[in-house]
GROMACS .gro file of C-alpha atoms in nm:
model
  318
    1MET     CA    1   6.060   7.387   5.425
    2VAL     CA    2   5.980   7.512   5.776
    3LEU     CA    3   6.174   7.398   6.081
    4PRO     CA    4   5.947   7.421   6.388
    5VAL     CA    5   6.046   7.497   6.742
    6GLY     CA    6   6.144   7.203   6.962
    7PHE     CA    7   6.435   7.067   7.155
    8GLY     CA    8   6.660   6.765   7.121
    9LEU     CA    9   6.981   6.618   7.245
   10ARG     CA   10   7.112   6.584   6.892
   11GLY     CA   11   7.133   6.816   6.597
   12GLY     CA   12   7.363   7.074   6.751
   13THR     CA   13   7.135   7.183   7.034
   14MET     CA   14   7.412   7.098   7.282
   15ALA     CA   15   7.788   7.115   7.281
   16LYS     CA   16   7.960   6.780   7.256
   17ALA     CA   17   8.072   6.780   7.622
   18THR     CA   18   7.719   6.860   7.736
   19SER     CA   19   7.557   6.588   7.526
   20GLU     CA   20   7.809   6.332   7.654
   21ARG     CA   21   7.735   6.434   8.014
   22VAL     CA   22   7.359   6.406   7.959
   23MET     CA   23   7.406   6.065   7.797
   24ASN     CA   24   7.616   5.949   8.093
   25LEU     CA   25   7.341   6.068   8.328
   26LEU     CA   26   7.083   5.870   8.131
   27ILE     CA   27   7.299   5.557   8.141
   28ALA     CA   28   7.339   5.590   8.519
   29LEU     CA   29   6.965   5.637   8.572
   30LEU     CA   30   6.875   5.350   8.339
   31THR     CA   31   7.116   5.090   8.473
   32THR     CA   32   7.057   5.141   8.845
   33ARG     CA   33   6.832   4.903   9.039
   34ARG     CA   34   6.751   5.165   9.301
   35TYR     CA   35   6.700   5.538   9.336
   36LEU     CA   36   7.026   5.735   9.322
   37SER     CA   37   7.068   6.048   9.529
   38LYS     CA   38   7.191   6.370   9.379
   39GLN     CA   39   7.524   6.330   9.559
   40GLU     CA   40   7.567   5.976   9.429
   41LEU     CA   41   7.504   6.096   9.076
   42ARG     CA   42   7.758   6.374   9.124
   43GLU     CA   43   8.020   6.112   9.208
   44MET     CA   44   7.919   5.875   8.928
   45VAL     CA   45   7.863   6.098   8.626
   46ALA     CA   46   8.163   6.240   8.445
   47GLY     CA   47   8.151   6.618   8.438
   48TYR     CA   48   7.961   6.664   8.764
   49ARG     CA   49   8.227   6.610   9.030
   50GLU     CA   50   8.441   6.909   8.931
   51SER     CA   51   8.148   7.137   8.846
   52LYS     CA   52   8.119   7.451   9.058
   53SER     CA   53   7.758   7.495   8.946
   54PHE     CA   54   7.650   7.133   8.987
   55ASP     CA   55   7.295   7.202   9.106
   56ARG     CA   56   7.215   7.424   8.810
   57THR     CA   57   7.383   7.189   8.562
   58PHE     CA   58   7.201   6.888   8.706
   59GLU     CA   59   6.862   7.057   8.678
   60ARG     CA   60   6.936   7.159   8.320
   61ASP     CA   61   7.041   6.806   8.226
   62LYS     CA   62   6.725   6.659   8.379
   63ALA     CA   63   6.520   6.908   8.180
   64ALA     CA   64   6.703   6.804   7.863
   65LEU     CA   65   6.613   6.438   7.921
   66ARG     CA   66   6.252   6.525   7.991
   67ASP     CA   67   6.241   6.730   7.670
   68LEU     CA   68   6.343   6.411   7.492
   69GLY     CA   69   6.039   6.237   7.638
   70ILE     CA   70   6.234   6.041   7.900
   71GLU     CA   71   6.045   6.021   8.228
   72ILE     CA   72   6.263   6.056   8.539
   73ALA     CA   73   6.113   5.894   8.846
   74THR     CA   74   6.181   6.032   9.195
   75GLY     CA   75   6.144   5.845   9.518
   76ALA     CA   76   6.312   5.690   9.819
   77ASN     CA   77   6.441   5.335   9.845
   78ASP     CA   78   6.301   5.317  10.199
   79PRO     CA   79   6.020   5.572  10.240
   80ASP     CA   80   6.018   5.525  10.619
   81SER     CA   81   6.386   5.599  10.669
   82GLY     CA   82   6.373   5.970  10.592
   83GLU     CA   83   6.654   5.932  10.340
   84GLU     CA   84   6.706   6.185  10.063
   85TYR     CA   85   6.489   6.133   9.758
   86GLY     CA   86   6.670   5.995   9.457
   87TYR     CA   87   6.627   5.951   9.084
   88ARG     CA   88   6.606   5.668   8.833
   89VAL     CA   89   6.466   5.595   8.487
   90PHE     CA   90   6.257   5.283   8.443
   91ARG     CA   91   6.345   5.110   8.118
   92SER     CA   92   5.979   5.066   8.029
   93LYS     CA   93   5.940   5.446   8.034
   94ALA     CA   94   6.246   5.514   7.818
   95GLU     CA   95   6.215   5.253   7.544
   96LEU     CA   96   5.996   5.285   7.239
   97PRO     CA   97   5.696   5.052   7.242
   98LYS     CA   98   5.677   4.788   6.973
   99VAL     CA   99   5.602   4.968   6.648
  100SER     CA  100   5.510   4.852   6.301
  101PHE     CA  101   5.492   5.037   5.972
  102THR     CA  102   5.375   4.959   5.623
  103ARG     CA  103   5.632   4.936   5.346
  104ASP     CA  104   5.538   5.282   5.217
  105GLU     CA  105   5.561   5.432   5.566
  106LEU     CA  106   5.910   5.288   5.611
  107ILE     CA  107   6.019   5.440   5.282
  108ALA     CA  108   5.879   5.778   5.388
  109LEU     CA  109   6.060   5.761   5.723
  110GLY     CA  110   6.383   5.673   5.551
  111LEU     CA  111   6.346   5.957   5.304
  112ALA     CA  112   6.291   6.203   5.587
  113GLY     CA  113   6.615   6.087   5.744
  114HIS     CA  114   6.810   6.134   5.420
  115VAL     CA  115   6.674   6.474   5.318
  116TRP     CA  116   6.905   6.687   5.532
  117GLN     CA  117   7.257   6.746   5.407
  118SER     CA  118   7.362   6.967   5.698
  119SER     CA  119   7.576   6.781   5.952
  120VAL     CA  120   7.385   6.964   6.225
  121VAL     CA  121   7.048   6.810   6.141
  122ALA     CA  122   7.172   6.494   5.969
  123GLU     CA  123   7.288   6.357   6.306
  124SER     CA  124   6.945   6.420   6.454
  125THR     CA  125   6.752   6.249   6.175
  126MET     CA  126   6.981   5.947   6.167
  127TRP     CA  127   6.954   5.914   6.546
  128ALA     CA  128   6.575   5.907   6.513
  129LEU     CA  129   6.601   5.633   6.249
  130GLN     CA  130   6.832   5.432   6.475
  131ARG     CA  131   6.571   5.442   6.753
  132LEU     CA  132   6.309   5.314   6.510
  133LYS     CA  133   6.540   5.037   6.393
  134ALA     CA  134   6.599   4.934   6.752
  135ALA     CA  135   6.222   4.906   6.795
  136GLY     CA  136   6.193   4.673   6.497
  137ALA     CA  137   6.130   4.913   6.207
  138GLU     CA  138   6.383   4.879   5.928
  139PRO     CA  139   6.364   5.128   5.636
  140ASP     CA  140   6.504   4.999   5.309
  141THR     CA  141   6.800   5.238   5.301
  142GLY     CA  142   6.924   5.098   4.971
  143ARG     CA  143   6.639   5.275   4.791
  144LEU     CA  144   6.665   5.608   4.966
  145SER     CA  145   6.956   5.809   4.830
  146SER     CA  146   6.820   5.827   4.477
  147LEU     CA  147   6.464   5.908   4.581
  148ALA     CA  148   6.522   6.166   4.851
  149ALA     CA  149   6.481   6.535   4.792
  150LYS     CA  150   6.783   6.737   4.908
  151ILE     CA  151   6.761   7.025   5.154
  152PRO     CA  152   7.110   7.174   5.199
  153ALA     CA  153   7.197   7.389   5.499
  154GLU     CA  154   7.542   7.523   5.423
  155GLU     CA  155   7.521   7.877   5.565
  156PRO     CA  156   7.807   7.928   5.818
  157ASP     CA  157   7.573   8.048   6.094
  158PHE     CA  158   7.305   7.781   6.043
  159ALA     CA  159   7.423   7.572   6.340
  160THR     CA  160   7.419   7.869   6.578
  161VAL     CA  161   7.073   7.984   6.470
  162HIS     CA  162   6.949   7.625   6.485
  163ARG     CA  163   7.070   7.593   6.845
  164ALA     CA  164   6.912   7.927   6.938
  165LEU     CA  165   6.579   7.822   6.786
  166PHE     CA  166   6.557   7.492   6.970
  167ALA     CA  167   6.689   7.628   7.301
  168ARG     CA  168   6.471   7.943   7.283
  169GLN     CA  169   6.782   8.153   7.329
  170GLU     CA  170   6.862   8.499   7.194
  171VAL     CA  171   7.105   8.514   6.903
  172VAL     CA  172   7.324   8.816   6.824
  173PHE     CA  173   7.477   8.867   6.479
  174HIS     CA  174   7.599   9.118   6.222
  175TYR     CA  175   7.365   9.184   5.932
  176GLU     CA  176   7.444   9.424   5.648
  177GLY     CA  177   7.685   9.621   5.865
  178ALA     CA  178   7.464   9.645   6.175
  179ARG     CA  179   7.453   9.448   6.499
  180ARG     CA  180   7.116   9.275   6.538
  181ARG     CA  181   6.940   9.071   6.806
  182LEU     CA  182   6.667   8.815   6.754
  183HIS     CA  183   6.451   8.567   6.943
  184PRO     CA  184   6.417   8.297   6.673
  185TRP     CA  185   6.072   8.150   6.622
  186ARG     CA  186   6.132   7.935   6.314
  187LEU     CA  187   6.365   7.860   6.025
  188VAL     CA  188   6.225   7.869   5.673
  189GLN     CA  189   6.389   7.769   5.347
  190ARG     CA  190   6.287   7.964   5.039
  191ARG     CA  191   6.432   7.885   4.697
  192GLY     CA  192   6.739   7.724   4.848
  193LEU     CA  193   6.805   8.003   5.101
  194TRP     CA  194   6.745   7.976   5.474
  195LEU     CA  195   6.568   8.257   5.660
  196VAL     CA  196   6.511   8.293   6.032
  197HIS     CA  197   6.191   8.459   6.153
  198GLY     CA  198   6.139   8.586   6.505
  199PHE     CA  199   6.112   8.882   6.740
  200ASP     CA  200   6.362   9.170   6.728
  201PRO     CA  201   6.377   9.317   7.083
  202ASP     CA  202   6.554   9.631   6.962
  203ARG     CA  203   6.278   9.709   6.708
  204ASN     CA  204   6.003   9.558   6.925
  205ALA     CA  205   5.868   9.387   6.613
  206GLU     CA  206   5.882   9.066   6.410
  207ARG     CA  207   6.168   9.046   6.164
  208SER     CA  208   6.312   8.797   5.913
  209PHE     CA  209   6.677   8.762   5.814
  210LYS     CA  210   6.855   8.566   5.541
  211LEU     CA  211   7.120   8.346   5.697
  212VAL     CA  212   7.348   8.391   5.398
  213ARG     CA  213   7.380   8.761   5.490
  214MET     CA  214   7.457   8.693   5.856
  215SER     CA  215   7.801   8.685   6.012
  216GLU     CA  216   7.950   8.625   6.355
  217ALA     CA  217   7.629   8.482   6.502
  218ARG     CA  218   7.654   8.383   6.868
  219LEU     CA  219   7.418   8.284   7.146
  220MET     CA  220   7.336   8.536   7.416
  221GLY     CA  221   7.175   8.491   7.756
  222PRO     CA  222   7.002   8.191   7.913
  223GLU     CA  223   6.812   7.912   7.741
  224ARG     CA  224   6.430   7.916   7.746
  225ALA     CA  225   6.447   8.294   7.770
  226TYR     CA  226   6.125   8.353   7.576
  227GLU     CA  227   5.805   8.186   7.464
  228VAL     CA  228   5.712   8.135   7.101
  229PRO     CA  229   5.362   8.269   7.027
  230SER     CA  230   5.105   8.030   6.886
  231GLU     CA  231   5.030   8.277   6.606
  232PHE     CA  232   5.260   8.523   6.437
  233GLY     CA  233   5.321   8.689   6.104
  234ASP     CA  234   5.442   8.509   5.796
  235ILE     CA  235   5.729   8.569   5.562
  236ASP     CA  236   5.609   8.689   5.225
  237PRO     CA  237   5.527   8.366   5.038
  238GLU     CA  238   5.737   8.264   4.740
  239PRO     CA  239   5.565   8.130   4.429
  240LEU     CA  240   5.539   7.752   4.409
  241VAL     CA  241   5.699   7.540   4.139
  242SER     CA  242   5.439   7.357   3.929
  243ALA     CA  243   5.440   7.068   3.684
  244VAL     CA  244   5.177   6.881   3.486
  245VAL     CA  245   5.187   6.518   3.598
  246ALA     CA  246   4.992   6.221   3.463
  247VAL     CA  247   4.869   6.025   3.764
  248ARG     CA  248   4.695   5.690   3.801
  249ASN     CA  249   4.556   5.626   4.149
  250TRP     CA  250   4.830   5.788   4.359
  251PRO     CA  251   4.682   6.013   4.634
  252GLY     CA  252   5.025   6.141   4.732
  253LEU     CA  253   5.028   6.347   4.413
  254THR     CA  254   4.660   6.420   4.357
  255ALA     CA  255   4.588   6.550   4.710
  256GLY     CA  256   4.559   6.927   4.677
  257ALA     CA  257   4.630   6.913   4.302
  258SER     CA  258   4.391   7.029   4.030
  259PRO     CA  259   4.298   6.821   3.722
  260VAL     CA  260   4.392   6.994   3.396
  261GLN     CA  261   4.329   6.934   3.028
  262TRP     CA  262   4.614   6.779   2.830
  263SER     CA  263   4.633   6.820   2.454
  264CYS     CA  264   4.747   6.464   2.379
  265PRO     CA  265   4.579   6.134   2.471
  266LEU     CA  266   4.702   5.977   2.795
  267PRO     CA  267   4.735   5.605   2.871
  268GLU     CA  268   4.422   5.446   3.007
  269GLY     CA  269   4.356   5.528   3.371
  270TYR     CA  270   4.581   5.835   3.384
  271VAL     CA  271   4.461   6.190   3.449
  272ALA     CA  272   4.668   6.508   3.411
  273TYR     CA  273   4.710   6.716   3.727
  274GLU     CA  274   4.886   7.041   3.804
  275VAL     CA  275   5.111   6.950   4.097
  276SER     CA  276   5.274   7.231   4.295
  277ARG     CA  277   5.556   7.213   4.548
  278PRO     CA  278   5.796   7.466   4.706
  279TYR     CA  279   6.088   7.318   4.509
  280GLN     CA  280   6.138   7.128   4.186
  281ASP     CA  281   6.323   6.849   4.363
  282LEU     CA  282   6.017   6.771   4.574
  283ILE     CA  283   5.808   6.715   4.261
  284VAL     CA  284   6.079   6.490   4.118
  285ALA     CA  285   6.099   6.288   4.440
  286ASP     CA  286   5.720   6.249   4.468
  287VAL     CA  287   5.691   6.128   4.108
  288CYS     CA  288   5.978   5.882   4.153
  289VAL     CA  289   5.822   5.737   4.467
  290ALA     CA  290   5.495   5.685   4.275
  291GLY     CA  291   5.676   5.455   4.032
  292PRO     CA  292   5.455   5.350   3.738
  293GLU     CA  293   5.158   5.540   3.883
  294ALA     CA  294   5.284   5.879   3.762
  295PHE     CA  295   5.503   6.050   3.503
  296VAL     CA  296   5.581   6.415   3.428
  297LEU     CA  297   5.431   6.573   3.117
  298ALA     CA  298   5.567   6.928   3.149
  299PRO     CA  299   5.774   7.137   3.183
  300GLU     CA  300   6.064   6.976   3.005
  301GLY     CA  301   6.318   7.062   3.276
  302ILE     CA  302   6.126   6.878   3.549
  303ARG     CA  303   6.044   6.591   3.312
  304GLN     CA  304   6.413   6.544   3.229
  305ALA     CA  305   6.518   6.573   3.595
  306THR     CA  306   6.271   6.295   3.678
  307VAL     CA  307   6.400   6.075   3.395
  308ASP     CA  308   6.757   6.130   3.516
  309ARG     CA  309   6.663   6.039   3.874
  310LEU     CA  310   6.481   5.722   3.767
  311THR     CA  311   6.777   5.626   3.548
  312ARG     CA  312   7.011   5.651   3.848
  313ILE     CA  313   6.770   5.440   4.053
  314ALA     CA  314   6.759   5.172   3.785
  315GLU     CA  315   7.138   5.169   3.750
  316GLY     CA  316   7.181   5.141   4.125
  317ALA     CA  317   6.946   4.841   4.138
  318ARG     CA  318   7.152   4.636   3.893
   0.00000   0.00000   0.00000
């Protein structure tokens, strides 16, 4: 699992007070029928009036909204009057267009929203699902908890590193007795452990660190302090987990998989494939989603885990 660079209002990228202020700004810009000047917004939006660094805070909040894909229009209510330019958000530019998904696509979207167990990212994924629901897409959440793979993020410093990654901000931490600095480029999960990969300014080189070995991580310096290169080195790859799966017309499992010989006869229409994933739970989830189109042949541990998952699904449907 690789967490790419980006930015969002949710998921821990902002402190609670900041996110509330940005949300209040959005509400003010959405509900107005005219352009609002900067001074008017300072009086209207909670958190601005008392701010000693209002101009800088206002620019940062506007950038946060734009990073969310919200277009802020600027203009004057009376162009001939010479009045100060103001700001507003047209509802048509902020709302999702009408969207439609197939049944399988809705299930996939719902699964994506249920994968994360970290409170930091869970809020972000559920917020995304809520926006889709508001636009008319409704995942069948009753089927999701049993099918979804689980990606825990329980390391104490995960939230801090996650914020640093998305804000492009330096993070400082203790690691095996030494103070380290890093410009995070991405988060990677390997065999249940999270690693952060980025640029170490003290070593002038790329480095990777296991979050479980970190302590006292904190953000340092301004946001957007560095650019993430389009190409960079990789963490040494971990071996994939593989299983032999009998598949009947299910591209989600056969794509990238190799047909293999199986010693015993298979039901008509089924072919044995070697299916590989980074984690066992991903194989189990993919087979469960396939329903009657696939079943695990080997190894026994993955076969039994799949049977157990399907049993829970069946019991939950009663």
